[in-house]
Coordinates of C-alpha atoms in Angstrom, one line a residue:
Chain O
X287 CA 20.6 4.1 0.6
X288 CA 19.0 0.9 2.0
X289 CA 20.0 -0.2 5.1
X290 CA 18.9 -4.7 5.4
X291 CA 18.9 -5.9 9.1
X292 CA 21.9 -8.5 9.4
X293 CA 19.0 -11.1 9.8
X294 CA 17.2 -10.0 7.3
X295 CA 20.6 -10.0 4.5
X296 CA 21.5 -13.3 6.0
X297 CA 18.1 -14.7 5.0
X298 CA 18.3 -13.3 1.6
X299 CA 21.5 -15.4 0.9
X300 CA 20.2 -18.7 2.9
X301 CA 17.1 -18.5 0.5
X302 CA 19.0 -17.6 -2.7
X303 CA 21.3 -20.8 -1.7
X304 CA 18.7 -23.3 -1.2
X305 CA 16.8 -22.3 -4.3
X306 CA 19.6 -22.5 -6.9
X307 CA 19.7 -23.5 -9.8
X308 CA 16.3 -21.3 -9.7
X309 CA 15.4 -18.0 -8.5
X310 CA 14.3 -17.5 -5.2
X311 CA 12.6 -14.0 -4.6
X312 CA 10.5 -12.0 -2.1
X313 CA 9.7 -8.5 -0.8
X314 CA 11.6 -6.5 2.0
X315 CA 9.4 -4.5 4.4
X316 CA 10.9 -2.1 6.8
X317 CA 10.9 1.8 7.3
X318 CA 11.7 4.9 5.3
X319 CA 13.2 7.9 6.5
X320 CA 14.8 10.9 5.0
X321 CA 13.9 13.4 1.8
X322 CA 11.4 11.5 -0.4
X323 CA 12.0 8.2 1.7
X324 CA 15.4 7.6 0.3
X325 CA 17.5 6.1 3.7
X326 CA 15.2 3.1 4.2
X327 CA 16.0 0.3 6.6
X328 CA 15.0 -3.2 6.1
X329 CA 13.8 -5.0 8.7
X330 CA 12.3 -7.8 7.8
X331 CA 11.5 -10.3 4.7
X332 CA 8.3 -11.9 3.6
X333 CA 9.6 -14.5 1.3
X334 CA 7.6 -15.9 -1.7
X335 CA 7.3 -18.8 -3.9
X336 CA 8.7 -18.0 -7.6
X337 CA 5.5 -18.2 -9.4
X338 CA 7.4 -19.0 -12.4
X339 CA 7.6 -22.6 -13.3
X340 CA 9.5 -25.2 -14.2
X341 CA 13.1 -24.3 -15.8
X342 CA 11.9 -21.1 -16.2
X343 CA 12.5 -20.6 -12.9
X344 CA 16.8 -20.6 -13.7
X345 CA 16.3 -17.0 -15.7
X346 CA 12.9 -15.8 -13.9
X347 CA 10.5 -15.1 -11.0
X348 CA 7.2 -14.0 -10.6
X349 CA 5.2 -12.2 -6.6
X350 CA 1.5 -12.8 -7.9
X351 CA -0.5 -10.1 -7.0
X352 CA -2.2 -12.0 -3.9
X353 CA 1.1 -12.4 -2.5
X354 CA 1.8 -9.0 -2.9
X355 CA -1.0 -7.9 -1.0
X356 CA -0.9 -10.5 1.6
X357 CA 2.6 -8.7 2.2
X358 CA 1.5 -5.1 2.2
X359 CA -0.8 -6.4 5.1
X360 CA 1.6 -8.1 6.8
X361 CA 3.7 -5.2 7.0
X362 CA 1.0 -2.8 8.1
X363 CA 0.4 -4.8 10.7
X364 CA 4.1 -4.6 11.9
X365 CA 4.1 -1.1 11.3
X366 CA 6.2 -1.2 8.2
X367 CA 5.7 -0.4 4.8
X368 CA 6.7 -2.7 1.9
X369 CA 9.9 -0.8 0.7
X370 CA 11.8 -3.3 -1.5
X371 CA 12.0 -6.5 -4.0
X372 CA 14.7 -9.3 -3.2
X373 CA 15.7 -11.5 -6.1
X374 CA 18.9 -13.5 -7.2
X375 CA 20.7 -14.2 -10.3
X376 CA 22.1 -18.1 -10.4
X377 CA 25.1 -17.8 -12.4
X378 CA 25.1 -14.2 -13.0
X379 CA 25.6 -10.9 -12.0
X380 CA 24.1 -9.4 -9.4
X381 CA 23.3 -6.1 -11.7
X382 CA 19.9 -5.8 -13.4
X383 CA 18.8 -6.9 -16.9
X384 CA 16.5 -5.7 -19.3
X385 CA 13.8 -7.5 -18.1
X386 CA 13.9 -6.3 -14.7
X387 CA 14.3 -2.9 -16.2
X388 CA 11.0 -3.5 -18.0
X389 CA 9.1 -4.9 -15.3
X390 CA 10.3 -2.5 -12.8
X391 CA 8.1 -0.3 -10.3
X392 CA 9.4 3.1 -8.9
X393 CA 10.6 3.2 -5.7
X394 CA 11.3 0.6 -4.4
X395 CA 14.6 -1.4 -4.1
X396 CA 16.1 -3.9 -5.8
X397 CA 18.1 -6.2 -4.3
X398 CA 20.1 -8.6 -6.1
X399 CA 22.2 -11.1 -5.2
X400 CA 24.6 -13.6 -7.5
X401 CA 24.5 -17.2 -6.9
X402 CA 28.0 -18.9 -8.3
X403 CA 28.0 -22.9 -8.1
X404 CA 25.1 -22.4 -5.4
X405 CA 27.1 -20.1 -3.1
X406 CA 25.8 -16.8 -2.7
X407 CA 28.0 -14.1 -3.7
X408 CA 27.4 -10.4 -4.1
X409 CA 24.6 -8.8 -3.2
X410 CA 23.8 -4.9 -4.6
X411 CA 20.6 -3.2 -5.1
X412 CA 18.9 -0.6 -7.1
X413 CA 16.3 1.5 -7.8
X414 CA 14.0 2.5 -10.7
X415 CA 14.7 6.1 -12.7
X416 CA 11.7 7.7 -12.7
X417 CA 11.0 7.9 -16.7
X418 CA 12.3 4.4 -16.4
X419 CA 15.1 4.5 -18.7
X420 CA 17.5 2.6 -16.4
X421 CA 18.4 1.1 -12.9
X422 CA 20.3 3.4 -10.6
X423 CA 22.9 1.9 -7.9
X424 CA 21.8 2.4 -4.4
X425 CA 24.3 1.9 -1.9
X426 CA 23.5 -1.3 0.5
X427 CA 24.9 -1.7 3.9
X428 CA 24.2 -4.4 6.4
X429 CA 22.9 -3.1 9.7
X430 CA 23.5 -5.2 12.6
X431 CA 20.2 -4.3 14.4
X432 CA 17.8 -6.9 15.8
X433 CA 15.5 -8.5 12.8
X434 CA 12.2 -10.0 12.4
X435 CA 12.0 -12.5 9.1
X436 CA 8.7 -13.3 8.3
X437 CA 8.1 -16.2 6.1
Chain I
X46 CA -20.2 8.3 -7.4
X47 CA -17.1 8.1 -4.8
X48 CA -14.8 5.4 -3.7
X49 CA -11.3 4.7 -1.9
X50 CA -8.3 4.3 -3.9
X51 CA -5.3 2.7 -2.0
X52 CA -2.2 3.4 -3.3
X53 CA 0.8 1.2 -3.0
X54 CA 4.2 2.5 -1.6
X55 CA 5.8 2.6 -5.1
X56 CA 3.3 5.2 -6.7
X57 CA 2.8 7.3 -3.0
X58 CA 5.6 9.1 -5.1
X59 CA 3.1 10.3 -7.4
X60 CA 0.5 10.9 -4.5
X61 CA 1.6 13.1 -2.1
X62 CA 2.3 10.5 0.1
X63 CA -1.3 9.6 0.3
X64 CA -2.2 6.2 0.6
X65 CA -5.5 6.3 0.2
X66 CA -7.8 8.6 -2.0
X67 CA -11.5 9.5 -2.4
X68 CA -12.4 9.9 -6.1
X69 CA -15.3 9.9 -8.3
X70 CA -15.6 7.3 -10.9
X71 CA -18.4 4.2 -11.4
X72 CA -15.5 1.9 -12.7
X73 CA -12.3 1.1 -11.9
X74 CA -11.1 2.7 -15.3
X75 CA -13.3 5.8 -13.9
X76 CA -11.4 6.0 -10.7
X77 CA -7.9 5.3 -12.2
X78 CA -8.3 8.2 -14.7
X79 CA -9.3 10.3 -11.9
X80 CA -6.3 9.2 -10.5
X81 CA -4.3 10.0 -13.2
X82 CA -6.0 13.9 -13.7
X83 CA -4.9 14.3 -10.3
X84 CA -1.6 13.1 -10.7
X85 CA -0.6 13.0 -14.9
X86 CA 3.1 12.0 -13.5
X87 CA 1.5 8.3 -12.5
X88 CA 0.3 7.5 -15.5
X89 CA 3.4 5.9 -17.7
X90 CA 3.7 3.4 -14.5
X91 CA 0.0 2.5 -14.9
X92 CA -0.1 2.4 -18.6
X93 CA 1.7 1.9 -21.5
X94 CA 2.0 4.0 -24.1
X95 CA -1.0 2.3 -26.0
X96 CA -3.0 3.0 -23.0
X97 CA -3.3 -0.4 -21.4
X98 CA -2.9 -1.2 -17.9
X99 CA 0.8 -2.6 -17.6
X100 CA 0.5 -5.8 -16.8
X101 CA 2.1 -6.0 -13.7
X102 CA -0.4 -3.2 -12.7
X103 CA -3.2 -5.4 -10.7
X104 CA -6.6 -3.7 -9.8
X105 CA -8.9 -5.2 -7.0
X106 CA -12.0 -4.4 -6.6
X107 CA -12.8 -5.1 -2.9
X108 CA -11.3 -8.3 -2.8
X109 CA -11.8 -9.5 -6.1
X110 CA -9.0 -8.4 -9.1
X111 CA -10.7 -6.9 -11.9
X112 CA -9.0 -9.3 -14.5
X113 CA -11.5 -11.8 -13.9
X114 CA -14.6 -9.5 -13.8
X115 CA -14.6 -7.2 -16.7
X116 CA -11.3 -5.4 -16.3
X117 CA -11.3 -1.4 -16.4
X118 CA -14.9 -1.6 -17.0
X119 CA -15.6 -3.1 -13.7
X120 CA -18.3 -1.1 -11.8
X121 CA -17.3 0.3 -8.1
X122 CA -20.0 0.6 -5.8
X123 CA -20.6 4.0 -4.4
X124 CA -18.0 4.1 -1.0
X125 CA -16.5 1.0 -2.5
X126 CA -12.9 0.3 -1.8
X127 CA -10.2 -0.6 -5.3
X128 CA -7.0 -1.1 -4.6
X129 CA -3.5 -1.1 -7.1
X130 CA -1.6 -4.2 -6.7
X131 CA 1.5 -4.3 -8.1
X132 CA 2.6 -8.1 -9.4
X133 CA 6.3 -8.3 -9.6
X134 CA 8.6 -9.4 -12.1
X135 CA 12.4 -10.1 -13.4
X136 CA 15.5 -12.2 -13.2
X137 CA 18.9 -12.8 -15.4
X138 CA 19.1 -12.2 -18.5
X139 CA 21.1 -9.2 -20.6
X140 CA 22.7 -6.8 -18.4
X141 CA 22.5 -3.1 -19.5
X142 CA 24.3 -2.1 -16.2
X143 CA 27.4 -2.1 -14.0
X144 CA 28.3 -1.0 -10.7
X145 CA 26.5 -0.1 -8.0
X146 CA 26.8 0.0 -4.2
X147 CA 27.1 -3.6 -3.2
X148 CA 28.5 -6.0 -0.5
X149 CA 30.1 -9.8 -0.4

């Protein structure tokens, strides 16, 4: 289960808004807790330029590797650990598609959040099956606890 | 020839937990197959089945990403530092799934 600070959800959505008709994306760093890590709260957001660009921006995003980085240090300097991927979907589901099931990394999760008309709608996440057949639902709850976004 | 591997969250799976490993290799490929011996379970997120890094698999050595210097072949320095940097990547498309925990 992932658990995003109210901040932190709130953020998600503002971003995924303002960057419609495109993808907005970024990573979620918080803690993990629990067998294996699996009840992991999210704390905070670093939030990234789409790589992609141009139009296809509307179906795609890209975290370069030196953005990537630059968040796994920002997070170990909070104390946290990069723990999931935020993206949205203008105009579509918020459930994964076969490209983010092909470029997919264990572990971590997904969050995904549908952007109707520029209003952000629902917001699930998921996580990577370990021979990487599929996405698995992971439930998502918002946490009302204190939050520090990062941008 | 020994050198610090750091391990990203996402393959600490594969690791023990360990973010950081010594092991022996002159090259990054070196030290990645080492990797990989230690831990066989790590390798289909690394490569692909034709044996080529996945390309949102990023290796640094030091600061400097081995795509631009050689790639696996890349020599490490002896207490050198190479990091695995994941580059992520999706978005809409088709949509094999359904469900799944969510909240509006």
């Amino acid at each position: 289960m992932i658990s995003l600070f109210r901040d932190a959800e709130a953020l998600v959505r503002s971003e995924a808004e303002a960057a419609y008709p495109y993808e907005c994306c970024g990573l979620v760093m918080g803690v993990l807790d629990g067998q294996d890590g699996d009840l992991r709260k999210g704390s905070a957001l670093v939030v990234v330029a789409n790589a992609r660009e141009g139009d296809a921006r509307r179906r795609r995003f890209s975290i370069g590797p030196e953005d990537f980085l630059r968040a796994e240090r920002e997070a170990a300097r909070l104390g946290l650990d990069v723990i999931g991927v935020y993206h949205s979907h203008p105009d579509h589901p918020a459930v994964p598609s076969e490209y983010d099931l092909s470029h997919a990394l264990p572990f971590y999760s997904y969050v995904i959040v549908s952007v109707e008309g520029g209003r952000a709608g629902d917001m699930t996440s998921w996580r990577l099956a370990p021979d990487r057949s599929s996405f698995a639902p992971e439930p998502l709850e918002v946490d009302p606890g204190p939050a520090r976004p990062e941008s | 020839m020994t050198a610090t591997l750091v391990v990203p969250t996402a393959l600490r799976g594969f690791t023990e937990r360990k973010s950081e490993l010594s092991l022996e290799g002159a090259t990054a490929g070196e030290l990645l197959e080492a990797l990989v011996a230690l831990y066989p379970d790590i390798r289909p997120h690394l490569f692909d089945g034709e044996g080529a890094l996945r390309g949102f698999v990023n290796v640094f050595v030091g600061e400097v990403n081995i795509k631009g210097t050689g790639g696996l072949d890349t020599p490490v320095k002896d207490g050198g530092s190479v990091m695995i940097v994941p580059a992520i990547a999706g978005g809409a498309g088709s949509f094999p799934s359904a469900g799944g925990g969510r909240i509006r």
